[in-house]
């Protein structure tokens, strides 16, 4: 801080409470958020950093305040990552640590989420706990709808949400539970169902074991804060930080004077707009004004004409206010209130609505605002004030001047908003469409109002506003003119649709893209409003004709699902946990926030933080890198470049090299150039922003697979495989068809971003590396090679990982090496934790794929020949892409015995960030192309797709295309079982009936199989080792080479050790995975972690148990502890290593034969969806999965893996979309732009059945790997959507195969429906404009 700054007064003291303890902060920095304060200053690390932008809910805490006017205490959930510390004066904060702990007492919320198996990696769990805890503080007996609303802003990448809902719904009162709402099964019965009341039915958890909820035991609101809130004459508070000041005035007059003196200073209430701008766009405001203590901004006044609502009122408060007024005022007066309430229900998340203000939402003038079109259409007005006086302004087209700008003068403050009562004969419509149903910015929104003459259908007034159709909220003026003074009928509206297209013109290169879809939505919304108004007119007996279709919202109520698994044998010892649904061994620590992740490790003295500088060009030479300005900034210690690397400067993989830090040339936006190390995160980040890089662009960057193929830009080798004679077979078929499918990429979106801490031990160049990685041995090896030291000087420690999915291997090694160089150069501990946007930019994800196929088939449905070409967009580095494309060809037969089958696969070298391993490792993309071909054949033959699949399925002893013999019996069993359990035939008929009765809603049903090979095809990667110690007190410590990333591996290893040593699982502990206990391990990947590590642990435990045999025989009635004591005194070693060689797997690509997999895991999924043809929105009504996983070691863990994988697949194929600019920059760098499935995407009925009576001789206890296979079954939702789209197309006379690329987003589904509205939109000619995003 400068001497001038330090000589100034630091500002006022900030007083608030955390978990019942008083906190006085004398140096509150306005740039500090509650999240960083809790984690770094208070060491309360249970609150997690997931995205930093209020989009994931991992940082949720509860805020409590006293409202002096009503003397009521309000509790609300907030995102700590957006909440400025300075906003907390007089508030009480409750974090997950304050709710309960394993040391004192667990709170029922924590216990139920844990015991209902709602935690896997556990990183999102504290946020889930806090959202649910806040709900229970406000409503101890919530409804299921309350639960889903409360959790809508919390993302989870592991579980698939079902167990979280199941745990939370145990708090619901019976009158509001699923049974009372028409559900078949009651949520209050644990796993018991009326149709299976038999005591023998195994259950995943038992509700009888749960602690009751006792609201009297909660923390009280601090009395000291009550006195503070009620104190007379509150004073203005000022807080000064390193770069900015924060002023919180206590009166309106003072606020207006302050704004007059500082017209450019923004007003901050919820920080949901200013906060992200400062954090992600580097905007700096020297002064911020916080008007949260100005009571006039929160007043609500009712007049005979309507209601004045204070601009400071939060959106949540506005909604509850409107809901309160509805029954008091009656339907006629509340049309606008209902429309606003409808929009507020899905605007942001509960956490955002709890802090974002009505005034802030209006004046931020977001072009796709949910509220502004409705307020404008409803003739609302605002009252604004300044030091010079007050004025009222109508909220209309003129109010919104340009992007982010309104009519307000810089010195004016929005004081209140007037919402008028509606009149008789006046109707309102409010519609929105967003990429995800909840917690998502809108694509297009609209507010519509029509007013009729008394008892007539003649339109007297009409007002239509849209958001998302330009830089501001826009009025469809010409359209209104075409409707007014005319009767409200089809003829008038038909004319209006054509006028609307001219009214709202969107250029083809408009920001945000989706131009055809957005224009189509404007028509679809007007049509929906048309139908709603006709319905109203009919109810009022103004018209008598039949309404074409009553539009109703998509179903949303989540019912209880089924989870069927086999009970263990009655002969099995009660102490033996194998086969039982054991809770994740860390679940309670997850739920209490006690579980320690990499960035939760306390800082060591002198620790530095590392921030990366990345390329802003896709293809360029580096002409200069100037770090001088960065080095002059406060706190910056050093800048690390390629020249600082003492050892190997590259990482080698698949025959290609990847530079750790680019030195002379860059080949993608986001490539790492150098790193800045500083004494804090913020200083390092500012330092990185100050580094200047000069580039010389190189010509013709390559971004797409087509461009790469045209220029022969590939990573070699390319692969080909063939069985039979494809060319010959095409000559003898009845019909030949060619098609292609594009599959978009996918971001891992592990909840814990890339995190590492490298600590120099201080002597002999020894380092401890704490890394969030799936492959500790690779980190050790990579760091050692980079530093030029032997591997024995580097120890890598991994306690747990907050999700990985394949994304914490190759790029993690590069990041760990850079961090290690910084630690080596500075001789200080260095921490590197990527921000979400950086992580998404740098680390790549799943490969986008272009699949082309030619298929020859007979009229009876038999496929005789198929030829596939796969092109994977590998990005700028080889990474593991060559191995991924090999896996395309090892799986592209899927479940089908196509006698003549050929595949070609290539990894395309492009100028995008390199893609890498991702759960499924290429198999989901490969199989989607195959299944799309099946759908095409079915469409051409006019037969149901499941019949074509069945006809071509493997039968009897079979050979794969690489000549591996296998039995498909369990695959066919899964197929038949799924048909039966899902009631497929009846539901198919019911969907067809529904489609005949509904024009704008369609249902689709699809049933898809998967055959997935388990283990690494490179045999050496299948080895595993373990180290087991027995201590003198009888406790057991197990170490093995696998890492715990949410898949329950440590839990299963605990079960293995418990069985083999014949001791209770409670005696077995697993601390961490480290390279100094178990060396030379393989990665935790390929769905074989339990298979290989389980065998190694078993081997070690059996060695020890045999060693104890003489003692056991001498004293058969002795206790375990007595045997261990005796062994110690007899000088027996109570430590053993275990080793598992693993199967000798291989693939010979020259001979195109081998045994690349130990065995196959099978599964079948039936999915039914309902599609809104006007918007492309869909809801998965029901999903039934039958999976053959042998004999499950732990059914709760395995069912959790199945559900989580399905939801990740559903995201891949229907929702998640990566968008790149024409210059190769990733647009979608956080949860606000990139949508993973949320709770609103869970199938309304989600059933999982483990195939009974299955076994597997190739893995521990006859189990099977399950982590990856089921992800592909998410494609059942894709094909169900495609089925519904086909039904919609048939209404327009369009039959046969059609193109629907993946993901089947609402945009793609809506346009594919080819409704009369979408066909009105003139298509822009490719090449005639520069698109906003390129089609990867």
mmCIF file of N, CA and C in Angstrom, residues 433-522:
data_model
loop_
_atom_site.group_PDB
_atom_site.id
_atom_site.type_symbol
_atom_site.label_atom_id
_atom_site.label_comp_id
_atom_site.label_asym_id
_atom_site.label_seq_id
_atom_site.Cartn_x
_atom_site.Cartn_y
_atom_site.Cartn_z
ATOM 1 N N UNK A 433 -37.094 -18.676 -22.600
ATOM 2 C CA UNK A 433 -36.420 -19.926 -22.939
ATOM 3 C C UNK A 433 -34.963 -19.765 -22.590
ATOM 4 N N UNK A 434 -34.394 -20.798 -21.957
ATOM 5 C CA UNK A 434 -32.991 -20.765 -21.562
ATOM 6 C C UNK A 434 -32.353 -22.107 -21.910
ATOM 7 N N UNK A 435 -31.027 -22.138 -22.039
ATOM 8 C CA UNK A 435 -30.361 -23.402 -22.378
ATOM 9 C C UNK A 435 -30.648 -24.515 -21.369
ATOM 10 N N UNK A 436 -30.880 -24.126 -20.109
ATOM 11 C CA UNK A 436 -31.300 -25.107 -19.101
ATOM 12 C C UNK A 436 -32.520 -24.545 -18.396
ATOM 13 N N UNK A 437 -33.397 -25.393 -17.940
ATOM 14 C CA UNK A 437 -34.698 -24.930 -17.431
ATOM 15 C C UNK A 437 -34.580 -24.009 -16.222
ATOM 16 N N UNK A 438 -33.534 -24.211 -15.410
ATOM 17 C CA UNK A 438 -33.371 -23.386 -14.206
ATOM 18 C C UNK A 438 -31.933 -22.919 -14.089
ATOM 19 N N UNK A 439 -31.716 -21.849 -13.316
ATOM 20 C CA UNK A 439 -30.380 -21.294 -13.081
ATOM 21 C C UNK A 439 -29.633 -21.082 -14.384
ATOM 22 N N UNK A 440 -30.256 -20.358 -15.284
ATOM 23 C CA UNK A 440 -29.644 -20.148 -16.602
ATOM 24 C C UNK A 440 -30.114 -18.821 -17.178
ATOM 25 N N UNK A 441 -29.178 -18.081 -17.778
ATOM 26 C CA UNK A 441 -29.570 -16.861 -18.485
ATOM 27 C C UNK A 441 -30.472 -17.242 -19.652
ATOM 28 N N UNK A 442 -31.436 -16.392 -19.930
ATOM 29 C CA UNK A 442 -32.403 -16.695 -20.987
ATOM 30 C C UNK A 442 -31.788 -16.509 -22.369
ATOM 31 N N UNK A 443 -32.319 -17.279 -23.311
ATOM 32 C CA UNK A 443 -31.990 -17.075 -24.723
ATOM 33 C C UNK A 443 -32.919 -15.987 -25.269
ATOM 34 N N UNK A 444 -34.211 -16.176 -25.080
ATOM 35 C CA UNK A 444 -35.228 -15.189 -25.477
ATOM 36 C C UNK A 444 -36.268 -15.126 -24.367
ATOM 37 N N UNK A 445 -36.707 -13.916 -24.038
ATOM 38 C CA UNK A 445 -37.786 -13.745 -23.062
ATOM 39 C C UNK A 445 -38.826 -12.811 -23.678
ATOM 40 N N UNK A 446 -40.010 -12.865 -23.124
ATOM 41 C CA UNK A 446 -41.034 -11.950 -23.643
ATOM 42 C C UNK A 446 -42.056 -11.623 -22.570
ATOM 43 N N UNK A 447 -42.599 -10.420 -22.682
ATOM 44 C CA UNK A 447 -43.745 -10.013 -21.877
ATOM 45 C C UNK A 447 -44.821 -9.527 -22.836
ATOM 46 N N UNK A 448 -46.065 -9.998 -22.665
ATOM 47 C CA UNK A 448 -47.140 -9.615 -23.585
ATOM 48 C C UNK A 448 -48.379 -9.232 -22.787
ATOM 49 N N UNK A 449 -49.091 -8.236 -23.302
ATOM 50 C CA UNK A 449 -50.324 -7.784 -22.644
ATOM 51 C C UNK A 449 -51.336 -7.457 -23.720
ATOM 52 N N UNK A 450 -52.574 -7.901 -23.500
ATOM 53 C CA UNK A 450 -53.648 -7.538 -24.425
ATOM 54 C C UNK A 450 -54.873 -7.123 -23.600
ATOM 55 N N UNK A 451 -55.563 -6.098 -24.068
ATOM 56 C CA UNK A 451 -56.746 -5.599 -23.360
ATOM 57 C C UNK A 451 -57.906 -5.544 -24.354
ATOM 58 N N UNK A 452 -59.029 -6.183 -23.951
ATOM 59 C CA UNK A 452 -60.180 -6.294 -24.846
ATOM 60 C C UNK A 452 -61.316 -5.353 -24.420
ATOM 61 N N UNK A 453 -62.101 -4.964 -25.400
ATOM 62 C CA UNK A 453 -63.350 -4.243 -25.095
ATOM 63 C C UNK A 453 -64.246 -5.188 -24.297
ATOM 64 N N UNK A 454 -65.097 -4.631 -23.494
ATOM 65 C CA UNK A 454 -65.985 -5.407 -22.620
ATOM 66 C C UNK A 454 -66.762 -6.471 -23.417
ATOM 67 N N UNK A 455 -66.593 -7.750 -23.035
ATOM 68 C CA UNK A 455 -67.354 -8.842 -23.645
ATOM 69 C C UNK A 455 -67.080 -9.056 -25.110
ATOM 70 N N UNK A 456 -65.923 -8.607 -25.581
ATOM 71 C CA UNK A 456 -65.629 -8.693 -27.016
ATOM 72 C C UNK A 456 -64.252 -9.317 -27.220
ATOM 73 N N UNK A 457 -63.997 -9.809 -28.455
ATOM 74 C CA UNK A 457 -62.661 -10.292 -28.776
ATOM 75 C C UNK A 457 -61.880 -9.223 -29.553
ATOM 76 N N UNK A 458 -62.444 -8.007 -29.605
ATOM 77 C CA UNK A 458 -61.785 -6.916 -30.307
ATOM 78 C C UNK A 458 -60.663 -6.347 -29.428
ATOM 79 N N UNK A 459 -59.465 -6.238 -29.987
ATOM 80 C CA UNK A 459 -58.296 -5.806 -29.214
ATOM 81 C C UNK A 459 -58.291 -4.286 -29.099
ATOM 82 N N UNK A 460 -58.302 -3.802 -27.853
ATOM 83 C CA UNK A 460 -58.217 -2.354 -27.636
ATOM 84 C C UNK A 460 -56.774 -1.905 -27.474
ATOM 85 N N UNK A 461 -56.001 -2.668 -26.683
ATOM 86 C CA UNK A 461 -54.587 -2.332 -26.468
ATOM 87 C C UNK A 461 -53.786 -3.629 -26.542
ATOM 88 N N UNK A 462 -52.595 -3.504 -27.064
ATOM 89 C CA UNK A 462 -51.706 -4.670 -27.048
ATOM 90 C C UNK A 462 -50.269 -4.163 -26.904
ATOM 91 N N UNK A 463 -49.490 -4.895 -26.134
ATOM 92 C CA UNK A 463 -48.107 -4.496 -25.886
ATOM 93 C C UNK A 463 -47.245 -5.757 -25.874
ATOM 94 N N UNK A 464 -46.202 -5.805 -26.691
ATOM 95 C CA UNK A 464 -45.348 -6.996 -26.788
ATOM 96 C C UNK A 464 -43.885 -6.561 -26.729
ATOM 97 N N UNK A 465 -43.173 -7.076 -25.773
ATOM 98 C CA UNK A 465 -41.746 -6.778 -25.618
ATOM 99 C C UNK A 465 -40.946 -8.077 -25.603
ATOM 100 N N UNK A 466 -39.756 -8.013 -26.155
ATOM 101 C CA UNK A 466 -38.877 -9.190 -26.161
ATOM 102 C C UNK A 466 -37.505 -8.848 -25.577
ATOM 103 N N UNK A 467 -36.925 -9.829 -24.940
ATOM 104 C CA UNK A 467 -35.519 -9.760 -24.532
ATOM 105 C C UNK A 467 -34.754 -10.810 -25.326
ATOM 106 N N UNK A 468 -33.465 -10.563 -25.555
ATOM 107 C CA UNK A 468 -32.660 -11.531 -26.295
ATOM 108 C C UNK A 468 -32.758 -11.371 -27.796
ATOM 109 N N UNK A 469 -33.365 -10.272 -28.243
ATOM 110 C CA UNK A 469 -33.537 -10.062 -29.686
ATOM 111 C C UNK A 469 -32.831 -8.793 -30.160
ATOM 112 N N UNK A 470 -31.831 -8.381 -29.413
ATOM 113 C CA UNK A 470 -31.083 -7.182 -29.789
ATOM 114 C C UNK A 470 -30.276 -6.713 -28.595
ATOM 115 N N UNK A 471 -29.625 -5.559 -28.696
ATOM 116 C CA UNK A 471 -28.798 -5.079 -27.580
ATOM 117 C C UNK A 471 -29.607 -4.580 -26.385
ATOM 118 N N UNK A 472 -30.927 -4.388 -26.568
ATOM 119 C CA UNK A 472 -31.783 -3.929 -25.466
ATOM 120 C C UNK A 472 -33.089 -4.724 -25.479
ATOM 121 N N UNK A 473 -33.897 -4.490 -24.454
ATOM 122 C CA UNK A 473 -35.279 -4.981 -24.470
ATOM 123 C C UNK A 473 -36.002 -4.231 -25.592
ATOM 124 N N UNK A 474 -36.669 -4.961 -26.489
ATOM 125 C CA UNK A 474 -37.258 -4.303 -27.664
ATOM 126 C C UNK A 474 -38.778 -4.482 -27.706
ATOM 127 N N UNK A 475 -39.427 -3.482 -28.249
ATOM 128 C CA UNK A 475 -40.887 -3.520 -28.414
ATOM 129 C C UNK A 475 -41.213 -3.936 -29.843
ATOM 130 N N UNK A 476 -42.161 -4.864 -29.972
ATOM 131 C CA UNK A 476 -42.610 -5.277 -31.313
ATOM 132 C C UNK A 476 -43.720 -4.315 -31.750
ATOM 133 N N UNK A 477 -43.340 -3.096 -32.051
ATOM 134 C CA UNK A 477 -44.304 -2.018 -32.307
ATOM 135 C C UNK A 477 -45.188 -2.293 -33.517
ATOM 136 N N UNK A 478 -44.559 -2.713 -34.629
ATOM 137 C CA UNK A 478 -45.330 -2.954 -35.857
ATOM 138 C C UNK A 478 -46.299 -4.114 -35.660
ATOM 139 N N UNK A 479 -45.842 -5.106 -34.902
ATOM 140 C CA UNK A 479 -46.703 -6.269 -34.652
ATOM 141 C C UNK A 479 -47.932 -5.847 -33.861
ATOM 142 N N UNK A 480 -47.709 -5.009 -32.855
ATOM 143 C CA UNK A 480 -48.828 -4.514 -32.047
ATOM 144 C C UNK A 480 -49.818 -3.747 -32.931
ATOM 145 N N UNK A 481 -49.266 -2.953 -33.852
ATOM 146 C CA UNK A 481 -50.133 -2.169 -34.745
ATOM 147 C C UNK A 481 -50.957 -3.079 -35.650
ATOM 148 N N UNK A 482 -50.392 -4.243 -35.993
ATOM 149 C CA UNK A 482 -51.115 -5.187 -36.863
ATOM 150 C C UNK A 482 -52.215 -5.937 -36.107
ATOM 151 N N UNK A 483 -52.169 -5.891 -34.771
ATOM 152 C CA UNK A 483 -53.153 -6.634 -33.969
ATOM 153 C C UNK A 483 -54.245 -5.710 -33.422
ATOM 154 N N UNK A 484 -53.860 -4.496 -33.012
ATOM 155 C CA UNK A 484 -54.793 -3.616 -32.318
ATOM 156 C C UNK A 484 -55.992 -3.255 -33.217
ATOM 157 N N UNK A 485 -57.139 -3.118 -32.587
ATOM 158 C CA UNK A 485 -58.419 -2.801 -33.261
ATOM 159 C C UNK A 485 -58.916 -3.924 -34.161
ATOM 160 N N UNK A 486 -58.331 -5.098 -34.028
ATOM 161 C CA UNK A 486 -58.801 -6.248 -34.804
ATOM 162 C C UNK A 486 -59.257 -7.340 -33.849
ATOM 163 N N UNK A 487 -60.084 -8.274 -34.341
ATOM 164 C CA UNK A 487 -60.491 -9.377 -33.468
ATOM 165 C C UNK A 487 -59.308 -10.313 -33.206
ATOM 166 N N UNK A 488 -59.255 -10.860 -31.984
ATOM 167 C CA UNK A 488 -58.175 -11.797 -31.613
ATOM 168 C C UNK A 488 -58.547 -13.170 -32.175
ATOM 169 N N UNK A 489 -58.042 -13.467 -33.375
ATOM 170 C CA UNK A 489 -58.342 -14.756 -33.988
ATOM 171 C C UNK A 489 -57.158 -15.203 -34.838
ATOM 172 N N UNK A 490 -57.287 -16.381 -35.430
ATOM 173 C CA UNK A 490 -56.184 -16.966 -36.195
ATOM 174 C C UNK A 490 -55.755 -16.061 -37.344
ATOM 175 N N UNK A 491 -56.731 -15.425 -37.977
ATOM 176 C CA UNK A 491 -56.408 -14.583 -39.136
ATOM 177 C C UNK A 491 -55.530 -13.399 -38.728
ATOM 178 N N UNK A 492 -55.929 -12.732 -37.642
ATOM 179 C CA UNK A 492 -55.151 -11.586 -37.156
ATOM 180 C C UNK A 492 -53.744 -12.023 -36.754
ATOM 181 N N UNK A 493 -53.682 -13.140 -36.031
ATOM 182 C CA UNK A 493 -52.382 -13.596 -35.537
ATOM 183 C C UNK A 493 -51.492 -14.098 -36.669
ATOM 184 N N UNK A 494 -52.090 -14.724 -37.676
ATOM 185 C CA UNK A 494 -51.293 -15.181 -38.825
ATOM 186 C C UNK A 494 -50.585 -13.999 -39.478
ATOM 187 N N UNK A 495 -51.317 -12.905 -39.606
ATOM 188 C CA UNK A 495 -50.729 -11.703 -40.175
ATOM 189 C C UNK A 495 -49.626 -11.171 -39.249
ATOM 190 N N UNK A 496 -49.901 -11.263 -37.947
ATOM 191 C CA UNK A 496 -48.953 -10.737 -36.958
ATOM 192 C C UNK A 496 -47.613 -11.480 -36.994
ATOM 193 N N UNK A 497 -47.640 -12.793 -37.248
ATOM 194 C CA UNK A 497 -46.387 -13.558 -37.286
ATOM 195 C C UNK A 497 -45.460 -13.014 -38.371
ATOM 196 N N UNK A 498 -46.028 -12.736 -39.554
ATOM 197 C CA UNK A 498 -45.203 -12.239 -40.662
ATOM 198 C C UNK A 498 -44.653 -10.847 -40.350
ATOM 199 N N UNK A 499 -45.503 -10.025 -39.717
ATOM 200 C CA UNK A 499 -45.051 -8.678 -39.355
ATOM 201 C C UNK A 499 -43.933 -8.764 -38.310
ATOM 202 N N UNK A 500 -44.087 -9.700 -37.376
ATOM 203 C CA UNK A 500 -43.103 -9.846 -36.296
ATOM 204 C C UNK A 500 -41.713 -10.160 -36.850
ATOM 205 N N UNK A 501 -41.667 -10.974 -37.895
ATOM 206 C CA UNK A 501 -40.367 -11.298 -38.493
ATOM 207 C C UNK A 501 -39.671 -10.056 -39.033
ATOM 208 N N UNK A 502 -40.448 -9.103 -39.579
ATOM 209 C CA UNK A 502 -39.859 -7.845 -40.063
ATOM 210 C C UNK A 502 -39.567 -6.893 -38.909
ATOM 211 N N UNK A 503 -40.381 -7.028 -37.878
ATOM 212 C CA UNK A 503 -40.277 -6.137 -36.711
ATOM 213 C C UNK A 503 -38.957 -6.360 -35.969
ATOM 214 N N UNK A 504 -38.632 -7.628 -35.747
ATOM 215 C CA UNK A 504 -37.442 -7.978 -34.963
ATOM 216 C C UNK A 504 -36.431 -8.670 -35.875
ATOM 217 N N UNK A 505 -35.572 -7.878 -36.460
ATOM 218 C CA UNK A 505 -34.569 -8.445 -37.369
ATOM 219 C C UNK A 505 -33.283 -8.686 -36.581
ATOM 220 N N UNK A 506 -32.759 -9.882 -36.679
ATOM 221 C CA UNK A 506 -31.539 -10.249 -35.978
ATOM 222 C C UNK A 506 -30.516 -10.642 -37.034
ATOM 223 N N UNK A 507 -29.399 -9.917 -37.146
ATOM 224 C CA UNK A 507 -28.417 -10.272 -38.182
ATOM 225 C C UNK A 507 -27.840 -11.665 -37.937
ATOM 226 N N UNK A 508 -27.446 -12.389 -38.983
ATOM 227 C CA UNK A 508 -26.990 -13.772 -38.813
ATOM 228 C C UNK A 508 -25.731 -13.906 -37.946
ATOM 229 N N UNK A 509 -24.958 -12.807 -37.810
ATOM 230 C CA UNK A 509 -23.752 -12.885 -36.984
ATOM 231 C C UNK A 509 -23.966 -12.260 -35.605
ATOM 232 N N UNK A 510 -25.234 -12.134 -35.181
ATOM 233 C CA UNK A 510 -25.550 -11.487 -33.899
ATOM 234 C C UNK A 510 -24.845 -12.174 -32.736
ATOM 235 N N UNK A 511 -24.379 -11.397 -31.740
ATOM 236 C CA UNK A 511 -23.743 -11.997 -30.555
ATOM 237 C C UNK A 511 -24.679 -13.008 -29.897
ATOM 238 N N UNK A 512 -24.111 -14.114 -29.480
ATOM 239 C CA UNK A 512 -24.917 -15.156 -28.857
ATOM 240 C C UNK A 512 -25.347 -16.232 -29.839
ATOM 241 N N UNK A 513 -25.269 -15.926 -31.147
ATOM 242 C CA UNK A 513 -25.617 -16.933 -32.152
ATOM 243 C C UNK A 513 -27.068 -17.384 -32.060
ATOM 244 N N UNK A 514 -27.352 -18.609 -32.488
ATOM 245 C CA UNK A 514 -28.694 -19.226 -32.429
ATOM 246 C C UNK A 514 -29.748 -18.343 -33.104
ATOM 247 N N UNK A 515 -29.393 -17.665 -34.175
ATOM 248 C CA UNK A 515 -30.260 -16.627 -34.744
ATOM 249 C C UNK A 515 -31.589 -17.197 -35.225
ATOM 250 N N UNK A 516 -31.552 -18.287 -35.998
ATOM 251 C CA UNK A 516 -32.807 -18.872 -36.496
ATOM 252 C C UNK A 516 -33.694 -19.315 -35.334
ATOM 253 N N UNK A 517 -33.070 -19.902 -34.332
ATOM 254 C CA UNK A 517 -33.815 -20.393 -33.170
ATOM 255 C C UNK A 517 -34.456 -19.235 -32.417
ATOM 256 N N UNK A 518 -33.696 -18.182 -32.181
ATOM 257 C CA UNK A 518 -34.234 -17.028 -31.445
ATOM 258 C C UNK A 518 -35.416 -16.410 -32.184
ATOM 259 N N UNK A 519 -35.289 -16.314 -33.492
ATOM 260 C CA UNK A 519 -36.398 -15.731 -34.276
ATOM 261 C C UNK A 519 -37.613 -16.657 -34.232
ATOM 262 N N UNK A 520 -37.346 -17.968 -34.254
ATOM 263 C CA UNK A 520 -38.441 -18.936 -34.176
ATOM 264 C C UNK A 520 -39.152 -18.843 -32.821
ATOM 265 N N UNK A 521 -38.360 -18.628 -31.749
ATOM 266 C CA UNK A 521 -38.957 -18.518 -30.413
ATOM 267 C C UNK A 521 -39.912 -17.325 -30.321
ATOM 268 N N UNK A 522 -39.552 -16.228 -30.974
ATOM 269 C CA UNK A 522 -40.446 -15.060 -30.895
ATOM 270 C C UNK A 522 -41.826 -15.409 -31.446
#
